[in-house]
């Protein structure tokens, strides 16, 4: 197990916590692991992530967990869905489905609104695991060479809402980039610099009107 990959996936949870009020709490932990083989035990010090239980998340958010049902993404709470989609683009993750709850969990809020809470980010470009592959949709690979190439998979929302969430992200740029700095001691300086550079590429897109239109607005799913 590559500890750096685990730490970068943990960072994804922390980033989402800054973006949306609807998130799974996560904690980075140290795991002492002993493999016994042929009377010669091998000891490993591994990193792991403890992720909040779905029922506890639902209780904390005064919501209800809904499993085994299918909800159209366009029926989801629109602001939460737009934040969700732009976050996934930021970390370059397409290994998910809001409709089929793949790597997401469905919650229903007290006002009846539905929303998806994401988890499992190891196939994202930010984590950049050596086994990660570009996602397929109906057997056809998305238009990307590697998982580091961002592809927007969010659904189309109103221009007003799209701009509102766009401005939210831009306003949080410094805070989101500085989150990587909190991993000093866990990751080396080069790895932290690479993470911040990758996130900065995302902000270069959303702060540029032409790039935002061509890569986000024009690519949204109808």
PDB file of C-alpha atoms in Angstrom:
ATOM      1  CA  UNK A   1       0.000   0.000   0.000  1.00  0.00           C
ATOM      2  CA  UNK A   2       1.342   3.406  -1.002  1.00  0.00           C
ATOM      3  CA  UNK A   3       0.840   5.672   1.989  1.00  0.00           C
ATOM      4  CA  UNK A   4       1.083   8.800  -0.176  1.00  0.00           C
ATOM      5  CA  UNK A   5      -1.983   7.692  -2.156  1.00  0.00           C
ATOM      6  CA  UNK A   6      -3.973   7.215   1.034  1.00  0.00           C
ATOM      7  CA  UNK A   7      -2.950  10.651   2.292  1.00  0.00           C
ATOM      8  CA  UNK A   8      -3.940  12.318  -0.986  1.00  0.00           C
ATOM      9  CA  UNK A   9      -7.308  10.588  -0.926  1.00  0.00           C
ATOM     10  CA  UNK A  10      -7.778  11.827   2.635  1.00  0.00           C
ATOM     11  CA  UNK A  11      -7.069  15.321   1.329  1.00  0.00           C
ATOM     12  CA  UNK A  12     -10.015  14.957  -1.078  1.00  0.00           C
ATOM     13  CA  UNK A  13     -12.343  14.416   1.888  1.00  0.00           C
ATOM     14  CA  UNK A  14     -10.926  17.503   3.577  1.00  0.00           C
ATOM     15  CA  UNK A  15     -11.328  19.613   0.451  1.00  0.00           C
ATOM     16  CA  UNK A  16     -14.954  18.619   0.067  1.00  0.00           C
ATOM     17  CA  UNK A  17     -15.607  19.540   3.681  1.00  0.00           C
ATOM     18  CA  UNK A  18     -14.599  23.102   2.772  1.00  0.00           C
ATOM     19  CA  UNK A  19     -16.879  23.115  -0.271  1.00  0.00           C
ATOM     20  CA  UNK A  20     -20.126  21.566   0.938  1.00  0.00           C
ATOM     21  CA  UNK A  21     -21.916  21.259   4.292  1.00  0.00           C
ATOM     22  CA  UNK A  22     -22.947  17.740   3.234  1.00  0.00           C
ATOM     23  CA  UNK A  23     -19.884  15.551   3.636  1.00  0.00           C
ATOM     24  CA  UNK A  24     -18.543  12.447   5.331  1.00  0.00           C
ATOM     25  CA  UNK A  25     -16.171  13.198   8.174  1.00  0.00           C
ATOM     26  CA  UNK A  26     -12.840  11.453   7.642  1.00  0.00           C
ATOM     27  CA  UNK A  27      -9.794  10.854   9.789  1.00  0.00           C
ATOM     28  CA  UNK A  28      -6.275   9.827   8.798  1.00  0.00           C
ATOM     29  CA  UNK A  29      -4.972   7.018  11.014  1.00  0.00           C
ATOM     30  CA  UNK A  30      -1.800   5.006  11.485  1.00  0.00           C
ATOM     31  CA  UNK A  31      -2.152   1.227  11.215  1.00  0.00           C
ATOM     32  CA  UNK A  32       0.423  -1.260  12.479  1.00  0.00           C
ATOM     33  CA  UNK A  33       0.147  -4.375  10.333  1.00  0.00           C
ATOM     34  CA  UNK A  34       1.945  -7.679  10.833  1.00  0.00           C
ATOM     35  CA  UNK A  35       2.080 -10.276   8.086  1.00  0.00           C
ATOM     36  CA  UNK A  36       2.958 -13.750   9.335  1.00  0.00           C
ATOM     37  CA  UNK A  37       4.464 -15.935   6.638  1.00  0.00           C
ATOM     38  CA  UNK A  38       6.777 -18.936   7.103  1.00  0.00           C
ATOM     39  CA  UNK A  39       7.436 -17.983  10.729  1.00  0.00           C
ATOM     40  CA  UNK A  40       9.052 -14.754   9.594  1.00  0.00           C
ATOM     41  CA  UNK A  41       6.638 -11.945  10.464  1.00  0.00           C
ATOM     42  CA  UNK A  42       6.906  -8.716   8.533  1.00  0.00           C
ATOM     43  CA  UNK A  43       5.820  -5.460  10.114  1.00  0.00           C
ATOM     44  CA  UNK A  44       4.333  -2.570   8.206  1.00  0.00           C
ATOM     45  CA  UNK A  45       3.300   0.909   9.244  1.00  0.00           C
ATOM     46  CA  UNK A  46       0.389   1.878   7.012  1.00  0.00           C
ATOM     47  CA  UNK A  47      -1.891   4.868   6.617  1.00  0.00           C
ATOM     48  CA  UNK A  48      -5.641   4.441   6.573  1.00  0.00           C
ATOM     49  CA  UNK A  49      -8.787   6.538   6.416  1.00  0.00           C
ATOM     50  CA  UNK A  50     -11.675   6.187   8.833  1.00  0.00           C
ATOM     51  CA  UNK A  51     -14.850   7.430   7.154  1.00  0.00           C
ATOM     52  CA  UNK A  52     -17.967   8.378   9.062  1.00  0.00           C
ATOM     53  CA  UNK A  53     -20.805   5.851   8.987  1.00  0.00           C
ATOM     54  CA  UNK A  54     -23.709   6.777   6.701  1.00  0.00           C
ATOM     55  CA  UNK A  55     -26.293   6.667   9.475  1.00  0.00           C
ATOM     56  CA  UNK A  56     -24.174   8.940  11.664  1.00  0.00           C
ATOM     57  CA  UNK A  57     -23.764  11.368   8.782  1.00  0.00           C
ATOM     58  CA  UNK A  58     -27.507  11.380   8.205  1.00  0.00           C
ATOM     59  CA  UNK A  59     -28.197  12.005  11.889  1.00  0.00           C
ATOM     60  CA  UNK A  60     -25.645  14.833  12.027  1.00  0.00           C
ATOM     61  CA  UNK A  61     -27.278  16.496   9.027  1.00  0.00           C
ATOM     62  CA  UNK A  62     -30.819  15.827  10.286  1.00  0.00           C
ATOM     63  CA  UNK A  63     -31.423  13.805   7.145  1.00  0.00           C
ATOM     64  CA  UNK A  64     -32.412  10.281   6.179  1.00  0.00           C
ATOM     65  CA  UNK A  65     -30.215   7.812   4.321  1.00  0.00           C
ATOM     66  CA  UNK A  66     -31.917   6.497   1.193  1.00  0.00           C
ATOM     67  CA  UNK A  67     -30.528   3.309  -0.280  1.00  0.00           C
ATOM     68  CA  UNK A  68     -31.772   1.155  -3.115  1.00  0.00           C
ATOM     69  CA  UNK A  69     -33.674   3.890  -4.907  1.00  0.00           C
ATOM     70  CA  UNK A  70     -32.838   5.765  -8.103  1.00  0.00           C
ATOM     71  CA  UNK A  71     -33.171   9.547  -8.292  1.00  0.00           C
ATOM     72  CA  UNK A  72     -32.491  11.621 -11.393  1.00  0.00           C
ATOM     73  CA  UNK A  73     -29.516  13.943 -10.839  1.00  0.00           C
ATOM     74  CA  UNK A  74     -31.678  16.781 -12.128  1.00  0.00           C
ATOM     75  CA  UNK A  75     -34.045  16.155  -9.204  1.00  0.00           C
ATOM     76  CA  UNK A  76     -31.257  16.644  -6.680  1.00  0.00           C
ATOM     77  CA  UNK A  77     -30.927  19.818  -4.602  1.00  0.00           C
ATOM     78  CA  UNK A  78     -29.395  22.006  -7.301  1.00  0.00           C
ATOM     79  CA  UNK A  79     -26.799  23.999  -5.346  1.00  0.00           C
ATOM     80  CA  UNK A  80     -25.471  20.871  -3.608  1.00  0.00           C
ATOM     81  CA  UNK A  81     -25.359  19.041  -6.956  1.00  0.00           C
ATOM     82  CA  UNK A  82     -23.434  21.851  -8.637  1.00  0.00           C
ATOM     83  CA  UNK A  83     -20.890  21.975  -5.809  1.00  0.00           C
ATOM     84  CA  UNK A  84     -20.578  18.176  -6.005  1.00  0.00           C
ATOM     85  CA  UNK A  85     -19.946  18.244  -9.768  1.00  0.00           C
ATOM     86  CA  UNK A  86     -17.462  21.115  -9.767  1.00  0.00           C
ATOM     87  CA  UNK A  87     -15.556  19.454  -6.911  1.00  0.00           C
ATOM     88  CA  UNK A  88     -15.311  16.216  -8.896  1.00  0.00           C
ATOM     89  CA  UNK A  89     -13.965  18.207 -11.836  1.00  0.00           C
ATOM     90  CA  UNK A  90     -11.475  19.926  -9.529  1.00  0.00           C
ATOM     91  CA  UNK A  91      -9.979  16.636  -8.350  1.00  0.00           C
ATOM     92  CA  UNK A  92     -10.575  15.067 -11.805  1.00  0.00           C
ATOM     93  CA  UNK A  93     -12.793  12.212 -10.683  1.00  0.00           C
ATOM     94  CA  UNK A  94     -15.313  10.554 -13.028  1.00  0.00           C
ATOM     95  CA  UNK A  95     -15.596   7.224 -11.195  1.00  0.00           C
ATOM     96  CA  UNK A  96     -19.052   7.974  -9.788  1.00  0.00           C
ATOM     97  CA  UNK A  97     -22.749   8.135 -10.555  1.00  0.00           C
ATOM     98  CA  UNK A  98     -25.299  10.274  -8.752  1.00  0.00           C
ATOM     99  CA  UNK A  99     -28.175   8.357 -10.357  1.00  0.00           C
ATOM    100  CA  UNK A 100     -26.910   4.904  -9.424  1.00  0.00           C
ATOM    101  CA  UNK A 101     -25.146   5.957  -6.213  1.00  0.00           C
ATOM    102  CA  UNK A 102     -21.772   4.702  -7.373  1.00  0.00           C
ATOM    103  CA  UNK A 103     -19.185   6.068  -4.931  1.00  0.00           C
ATOM    104  CA  UNK A 104     -21.874   8.324  -3.490  1.00  0.00           C
ATOM    105  CA  UNK A 105     -24.581   7.933  -0.865  1.00  0.00           C
ATOM    106  CA  UNK A 106     -28.051   9.417  -1.133  1.00  0.00           C
ATOM    107  CA  UNK A 107     -29.521  11.557   1.627  1.00  0.00           C
ATOM    108  CA  UNK A 108     -32.934  13.164   1.942  1.00  0.00           C
ATOM    109  CA  UNK A 109     -32.971  16.371   3.936  1.00  0.00           C
ATOM    110  CA  UNK A 110     -35.708  17.435   6.333  1.00  0.00           C
ATOM    111  CA  UNK A 111     -37.259  19.637   3.618  1.00  0.00           C
ATOM    112  CA  UNK A 112     -37.539  16.618   1.296  1.00  0.00           C
ATOM    113  CA  UNK A 113     -34.623  17.536  -0.976  1.00  0.00           C
ATOM    114  CA  UNK A 114     -32.269  14.787  -2.166  1.00  0.00           C
ATOM    115  CA  UNK A 115     -28.506  15.078  -2.457  1.00  0.00           C
ATOM    116  CA  UNK A 116     -25.458  12.905  -3.033  1.00  0.00           C
ATOM    117  CA  UNK A 117     -22.534  12.689  -0.614  1.00  0.00           C
ATOM    118  CA  UNK A 118     -19.326  11.491  -2.314  1.00  0.00           C
ATOM    119  CA  UNK A 119     -16.649   9.118  -1.084  1.00  0.00           C
ATOM    120  CA  UNK A 120     -13.869   6.912  -2.516  1.00  0.00           C
ATOM    121  CA  UNK A 121     -11.615   9.187  -4.570  1.00  0.00           C
ATOM    122  CA  UNK A 122      -8.737   6.836  -5.361  1.00  0.00           C
ATOM    123  CA  UNK A 123      -9.451   6.920  -9.120  1.00  0.00           C
ATOM    124  CA  UNK A 124      -9.146  10.709  -9.243  1.00  0.00           C
ATOM    125  CA  UNK A 125      -6.397  12.622 -10.966  1.00  0.00           C
ATOM    126  CA  UNK A 126      -5.438  14.349  -7.725  1.00  0.00           C
ATOM    127  CA  UNK A 127      -4.639  10.996  -6.105  1.00  0.00           C
ATOM    128  CA  UNK A 128      -3.167   9.691  -9.393  1.00  0.00           C
ATOM    129  CA  UNK A 129      -2.949   6.045  -8.335  1.00  0.00           C
ATOM    130  CA  UNK A 130      -0.879   3.869 -10.694  1.00  0.00           C
ATOM    131  CA  UNK A 131      -3.879   1.556 -11.213  1.00  0.00           C
ATOM    132  CA  UNK A 132      -6.344   4.375 -12.000  1.00  0.00           C
ATOM    133  CA  UNK A 133      -7.914   4.262 -15.459  1.00  0.00           C
ATOM    134  CA  UNK A 134     -10.154   6.669 -17.357  1.00  0.00           C
ATOM    135  CA  UNK A 135     -13.811   5.893 -16.717  1.00  0.00           C
ATOM    136  CA  UNK A 136     -16.122   4.386 -19.304  1.00  0.00           C
ATOM    137  CA  UNK A 137     -19.769   5.266 -19.891  1.00  0.00           C
ATOM    138  CA  UNK A 138     -21.847   2.574 -21.588  1.00  0.00           C
ATOM    139  CA  UNK A 139     -18.643   0.859 -22.659  1.00  0.00           C
ATOM    140  CA  UNK A 140     -17.146   3.987 -24.233  1.00  0.00           C
ATOM    141  CA  UNK A 141     -14.090   5.606 -22.644  1.00  0.00           C
ATOM    142  CA  UNK A 142     -14.405   9.270 -21.781  1.00  0.00           C
ATOM    143  CA  UNK A 143     -12.405  11.722 -23.872  1.00  0.00           C
ATOM    144  CA  UNK A 144      -9.267  11.784 -21.728  1.00  0.00           C
ATOM    145  CA  UNK A 145      -5.812  10.284 -22.077  1.00  0.00           C
ATOM    146  CA  UNK A 146      -5.203   9.831 -18.357  1.00  0.00           C
ATOM    147  CA  UNK A 147      -7.119  10.388 -15.117  1.00  0.00           C
ATOM    148  CA  UNK A 148      -5.195  13.661 -14.751  1.00  0.00           C
ATOM    149  CA  UNK A 149      -7.109  15.101 -17.721  1.00  0.00           C
ATOM    150  CA  UNK A 150     -10.206  16.800 -16.364  1.00  0.00           C
ATOM    151  CA  UNK A 151     -13.589  16.009 -17.931  1.00  0.00           C
ATOM    152  CA  UNK A 152     -16.692  17.767 -16.646  1.00  0.00           C
ATOM    153  CA  UNK A 153     -19.551  15.321 -16.016  1.00  0.00           C
ATOM    154  CA  UNK A 154     -21.980  17.563 -14.154  1.00  0.00           C
ATOM    155  CA  UNK A 155     -25.524  18.206 -15.307  1.00  0.00           C
ATOM    156  CA  UNK A 156     -26.567  21.550 -16.763  1.00  0.00           C
ATOM    157  CA  UNK A 157     -27.893  24.051 -14.268  1.00  0.00           C
ATOM    158  CA  UNK A 158     -29.231  27.573 -14.617  1.00  0.00           C
ATOM    159  CA  UNK A 159     -26.684  30.249 -15.590  1.00  0.00           C
ATOM    160  CA  UNK A 160     -27.354  32.059 -12.306  1.00  0.00           C
ATOM    161  CA  UNK A 161     -26.682  28.980 -10.153  1.00  0.00           C
ATOM    162  CA  UNK A 162     -23.646  27.987 -12.221  1.00  0.00           C
ATOM    163  CA  UNK A 163     -22.083  31.417 -11.733  1.00  0.00           C
ATOM    164  CA  UNK A 164     -22.990  31.456  -8.038  1.00  0.00           C
ATOM    165  CA  UNK A 165     -21.160  28.179  -7.350  1.00  0.00           C
ATOM    166  CA  UNK A 166     -18.297  29.181  -9.636  1.00  0.00           C
ATOM    167  CA  UNK A 167     -17.799  32.323  -7.534  1.00  0.00           C
ATOM    168  CA  UNK A 168     -17.976  30.267  -4.332  1.00  0.00           C
ATOM    169  CA  UNK A 169     -15.047  28.153  -5.515  1.00  0.00           C
ATOM    170  CA  UNK A 170     -13.038  31.170  -6.648  1.00  0.00           C
ATOM    171  CA  UNK A 171     -13.602  32.776  -3.255  1.00  0.00           C
ATOM    172  CA  UNK A 172     -12.236  29.678  -1.531  1.00  0.00           C
ATOM    173  CA  UNK A 173      -9.134  29.269  -3.702  1.00  0.00           C
ATOM    174  CA  UNK A 174      -6.607  30.273  -1.043  1.00  0.00           C
ATOM    175  CA  UNK A 175      -8.301  28.142   1.612  1.00  0.00           C
ATOM    176  CA  UNK A 176      -8.476  25.073  -0.633  1.00  0.00           C
ATOM    177  CA  UNK A 177      -4.855  25.356  -1.749  1.00  0.00           C
ATOM    178  CA  UNK A 178      -3.631  25.856   1.807  1.00  0.00           C
ATOM    179  CA  UNK A 179      -5.349  22.627   2.867  1.00  0.00           C
ATOM    180  CA  UNK A 180      -2.512  20.728   1.195  1.00  0.00           C
ATOM    181  CA  UNK A 181      -0.011  22.537   3.421  1.00  0.00           C
ATOM    182  CA  UNK A 182      -1.571  20.851   6.448  1.00  0.00           C
ATOM    183  CA  UNK A 183      -0.100  17.572   5.186  1.00  0.00           C
ATOM    184  CA  UNK A 184       3.469  18.669   5.809  1.00  0.00           C
ATOM    185  CA  UNK A 185       5.114  15.849   7.702  1.00  0.00           C
ATOM    186  CA  UNK A 186       2.875  13.344   5.928  1.00  0.00           C
ATOM    187  CA  UNK A 187       3.924  14.216   2.366  1.00  0.00           C
ATOM    188  CA  UNK A 188       7.202  15.676   1.166  1.00  0.00           C
ATOM    189  CA  UNK A 189       7.496  19.219  -0.168  1.00  0.00           C
ATOM    190  CA  UNK A 190       7.566  18.087  -3.801  1.00  0.00           C
ATOM    191  CA  UNK A 191       4.315  16.138  -3.440  1.00  0.00           C
ATOM    192  CA  UNK A 192       2.569  19.069  -1.744  1.00  0.00           C
ATOM    193  CA  UNK A 193       3.802  21.439  -4.443  1.00  0.00           C
ATOM    194  CA  UNK A 194       2.473  19.099  -7.158  1.00  0.00           C
ATOM    195  CA  UNK A 195      -0.949  18.939  -5.476  1.00  0.00           C
ATOM    196  CA  UNK A 196      -1.186  22.719  -5.221  1.00  0.00           C
ATOM    197  CA  UNK A 197      -0.071  23.106  -8.831  1.00  0.00           C
ATOM    198  CA  UNK A 198      -2.739  20.634  -9.980  1.00  0.00           C
ATOM    199  CA  UNK A 199      -5.437  22.471  -8.040  1.00  0.00           C
ATOM    200  CA  UNK A 200      -4.152  25.795  -9.404  1.00  0.00           C
ATOM    201  CA  UNK A 201      -4.762  24.478 -12.936  1.00  0.00           C
ATOM    202  CA  UNK A 202      -8.424  24.031 -12.006  1.00  0.00           C
ATOM    203  CA  UNK A 203      -8.683  27.601 -10.757  1.00  0.00           C
ATOM    204  CA  UNK A 204      -7.032  28.880 -13.924  1.00  0.00           C
ATOM    205  CA  UNK A 205      -9.940  27.317 -15.830  1.00  0.00           C
ATOM    206  CA  UNK A 206     -12.814  28.536 -13.691  1.00  0.00           C
ATOM    207  CA  UNK A 207     -11.421  32.080 -13.392  1.00  0.00           C
ATOM    208  CA  UNK A 208     -11.163  32.448 -17.175  1.00  0.00           C
ATOM    209  CA  UNK A 209     -14.545  33.180 -18.794  1.00  0.00           C
ATOM    210  CA  UNK A 210     -13.693  31.490 -22.102  1.00  0.00           C
ATOM    211  CA  UNK A 211     -12.199  28.385 -20.514  1.00  0.00           C
ATOM    212  CA  UNK A 212     -15.061  28.101 -18.052  1.00  0.00           C
ATOM    213  CA  UNK A 213     -17.546  28.236 -20.905  1.00  0.00           C
ATOM    214  CA  UNK A 214     -15.741  25.741 -23.148  1.00  0.00           C
ATOM    215  CA  UNK A 215     -14.748  23.228 -20.457  1.00  0.00           C
ATOM    216  CA  UNK A 216     -17.642  23.466 -18.002  1.00  0.00           C
ATOM    217  CA  UNK A 217     -20.758  25.138 -19.396  1.00  0.00           C
ATOM    218  CA  UNK A 218     -20.513  23.685 -22.918  1.00  0.00           C
ATOM    219  CA  UNK A 219     -19.732  20.209 -21.557  1.00  0.00           C
ATOM    220  CA  UNK A 220     -22.557  19.893 -19.016  1.00  0.00           C
ATOM    221  CA  UNK A 221     -24.977  17.005 -19.451  1.00  0.00           C
ATOM    222  CA  UNK A 222     -28.539  17.823 -20.471  1.00  0.00           C
TER     223      UNK A 222
END
